[in-house]
XYZ file of C-alpha atoms in Angstrom:
235
model
C 97.098 103.162 64.802
C 95.171 103.643 61.564
C 91.463 104.430 61.918
C 88.996 104.378 59.035
C 86.640 106.928 60.616
C 83.905 106.934 57.916
C 83.392 103.153 58.177
C 83.338 102.798 61.982
C 80.385 101.453 63.941
C 79.828 102.373 67.598
C 80.902 98.883 68.851
C 84.086 99.167 66.773
C 84.697 102.634 68.225
C 84.294 101.215 71.747
C 86.907 98.552 71.031
C 89.268 101.205 69.675
C 88.842 103.358 72.774
C 89.696 100.411 75.011
C 92.803 99.705 72.940
C 93.774 103.377 72.856
C 93.518 103.601 76.642
C 96.522 101.280 76.925
C 98.708 103.940 75.269
C 97.640 106.931 77.399
C 100.556 108.502 79.288
C 99.656 110.496 82.389
C 102.833 112.245 83.508
C 103.990 115.684 84.699
C 104.673 118.181 81.943
C 107.985 119.876 82.689
C 109.283 120.786 79.228
C 109.860 124.333 78.013
C 106.800 125.861 76.354
C 107.250 128.199 73.377
C 103.825 127.850 71.780
C 100.437 126.644 72.967
C 97.267 126.206 70.908
C 93.535 125.753 71.246
C 91.289 123.652 68.995
C 87.543 123.791 68.477
C 84.825 122.845 65.992
C 81.581 124.311 64.746
C 78.753 122.697 62.794
C 75.128 123.137 61.873
C 72.826 120.672 63.580
C 71.766 117.726 61.389
C 74.474 118.576 58.817
C 77.569 116.386 58.224
C 79.698 119.485 57.502
C 82.306 120.237 60.172
C 84.340 123.424 60.586
C 87.541 122.863 62.519
C 90.228 125.222 63.686
C 93.414 125.564 65.708
C 94.834 128.865 66.940
C 98.499 128.980 67.991
C 99.700 131.412 70.678
C 103.109 132.454 71.947
C 103.916 131.467 75.532
C 103.751 132.922 78.114
C 102.439 136.141 76.476
C 99.467 134.372 74.829
C 99.753 136.486 71.696
C 97.960 134.778 68.770
C 100.403 133.734 66.056
C 98.603 131.615 63.481
C 95.184 130.078 62.762
C 94.499 126.931 60.742
C 90.933 126.403 59.497
C 89.337 123.480 57.642
C 85.941 122.501 56.265
C 85.180 118.786 56.018
C 82.438 116.238 56.683
C 81.777 113.626 59.363
C 79.225 110.834 59.117
C 79.861 109.229 62.516
C 76.693 109.517 64.650
C 76.418 112.082 67.430
C 76.689 109.783 70.468
C 77.782 110.843 73.963
C 81.188 109.391 74.798
C 82.151 109.027 71.118
C 82.397 112.643 69.981
C 86.102 112.211 69.241
C 85.205 110.043 66.252
C 83.253 112.979 64.807
C 85.706 115.700 65.765
C 89.270 114.384 65.579
C 89.415 114.002 61.768
C 88.673 117.735 61.320
C 91.131 118.722 64.051
C 93.742 116.468 62.456
C 93.353 118.238 59.101
C 93.806 121.612 60.802
C 96.834 120.261 62.677
C 98.481 118.824 59.578
C 98.436 122.143 57.735
C 99.807 124.180 60.661
C 103.176 125.760 59.945
C 103.901 126.295 63.660
C 103.291 123.199 65.791
C 102.543 124.114 69.434
C 104.156 122.350 72.376
C 100.687 121.718 73.885
C 97.240 121.531 72.325
C 94.139 122.351 74.389
C 90.931 120.846 73.026
C 87.364 121.869 73.782
C 86.217 118.607 75.362
C 87.191 115.825 77.706
C 90.567 114.256 78.322
C 90.614 111.280 80.707
C 87.377 112.435 82.388
C 85.598 109.947 80.158
C 84.077 106.491 80.840
C 86.938 104.826 78.948
C 89.512 107.594 79.630
C 89.516 108.543 75.937
C 87.842 111.887 75.392
C 88.703 113.988 72.354
C 91.884 115.404 73.925
C 93.153 111.939 74.811
C 92.138 110.524 71.419
C 94.009 113.231 69.503
C 96.975 113.095 71.880
C 97.455 109.344 71.567
C 96.998 109.388 67.790
C 99.752 112.006 67.458
C 101.736 111.169 70.612
C 101.435 114.838 71.574
C 100.843 116.625 74.900
C 97.159 117.562 75.132
C 94.687 118.966 77.650
C 90.921 118.580 77.703
C 88.969 121.666 78.742
C 85.227 120.990 78.742
C 82.243 123.188 79.497
C 80.252 120.274 80.942
C 81.080 117.310 83.148
C 80.929 113.880 81.503
C 82.554 111.455 83.946
C 83.919 111.508 87.479
C 82.827 112.791 90.874
C 83.500 116.302 92.177
C 82.265 118.887 94.642
C 81.121 122.248 93.321
C 84.046 124.699 93.660
C 83.697 127.742 95.888
C 82.370 130.976 94.348
C 85.623 133.010 93.922
C 87.695 132.882 90.730
C 90.263 130.054 90.595
C 88.484 127.991 93.228
C 88.830 124.350 92.283
C 87.820 120.847 93.298
C 89.192 117.452 92.358
C 87.438 115.219 89.828
C 87.921 111.613 90.875
C 87.260 108.255 89.246
C 85.490 105.172 90.552
C 88.514 104.131 92.619
C 89.117 107.632 93.948
C 91.929 108.351 91.493
C 92.517 111.960 90.473
C 91.306 112.579 86.897
C 91.215 116.366 86.728
C 89.721 119.495 88.237
C 86.530 121.508 88.181
C 87.819 125.087 87.963
C 85.999 128.370 88.530
C 87.428 130.835 85.983
C 85.272 133.833 86.979
C 83.532 134.748 90.225
C 80.142 133.023 90.508
C 80.309 131.611 86.942
C 79.877 127.916 86.144
C 83.147 125.981 86.381
C 84.999 124.385 83.499
C 86.364 120.832 83.616
C 90.087 120.359 83.095
C 91.792 117.015 82.582
C 94.969 115.696 80.979
C 94.668 114.208 77.524
C 98.044 112.598 76.876
C 101.623 113.190 78.073
C 100.215 115.447 80.789
C 98.959 115.049 84.368
C 96.066 116.742 86.194
C 98.195 119.255 88.108
C 100.188 120.284 85.024
C 96.956 120.683 83.063
C 95.425 122.843 85.814
C 98.495 125.078 86.053
C 98.592 125.647 82.295
C 94.860 126.337 81.975
C 94.915 128.832 84.864
C 97.617 130.781 83.029
C 95.407 130.809 79.907
C 92.400 132.416 81.639
C 92.029 135.989 80.383
C 88.794 137.445 81.729
C 86.407 134.951 80.142
C 84.934 131.675 81.373
C 86.724 129.799 78.571
C 90.563 129.874 78.421
C 91.909 132.095 75.664
C 93.245 129.381 73.300
C 89.934 127.534 72.940
C 87.878 130.732 73.196
C 89.603 132.263 70.182
C 89.523 128.941 68.298
C 85.747 128.904 68.842
C 85.482 132.426 67.456
C 87.563 131.572 64.384
C 85.645 128.408 63.429
C 82.352 130.254 63.721
C 83.707 132.926 61.373
C 84.578 130.128 58.950
C 81.101 128.612 59.275
C 79.311 131.877 58.477
C 81.667 132.769 55.640
C 83.698 135.570 57.235
C 86.909 133.524 56.899
C 88.163 130.999 54.353
C 89.709 127.610 55.093
C 93.496 127.554 55.159
C 96.344 128.899 57.280
C 96.251 132.579 58.209
C 98.404 134.906 60.291
C 96.203 135.876 63.201
C 96.261 139.566 62.364
C 94.622 138.746 59.000
C 91.978 136.522 60.614
C 91.066 139.299 63.043
C 90.408 141.842 60.264
């Protein structure tokens, strides 16, 4: 599916999401994992400039291996439910220049917990036919009960027909939950299991937490765009 992102209108984006939904594969993930990665973006409000990044980790140790950083522009409007059309082009550029492709990509945003089941993780996953997980800081779509206070308490996120879409997950005691859902070639329980392994003392799982840190370093000029070994990026 070819998408001309700069020329899209919101109605055209809606039609694309509905078409994309037909290709979403929700299935257990039972393959061997050697590498996992997190993706995030940073930008200055009211500026078209986008800073995107992906950090690759070894599995199961979660040792950072490589970071890919890009600077680009997006002119698609900031509209709830359509953020993928702003964010995916930058993530795609970072993905394309990666030397080590991870077995799973975690994106900071929604998967199928989206009105048309096509959040940024699903959008990227379908476009690349790659296993993805959405890990969002806020709820966008679906019903859930607030998880209990202790770490790793969880509650189901369900759709309009009661179908399981994902989980609200407490990653630290008495801290706001995160919202985990499959993007593509993944199911809710596989996504939950993988994200729980990626929690390392912070509210945000380590892959997307470090990706967030790296793109902010790019935005403020502490890092340059390109592919870096992680030990260089941390200096």
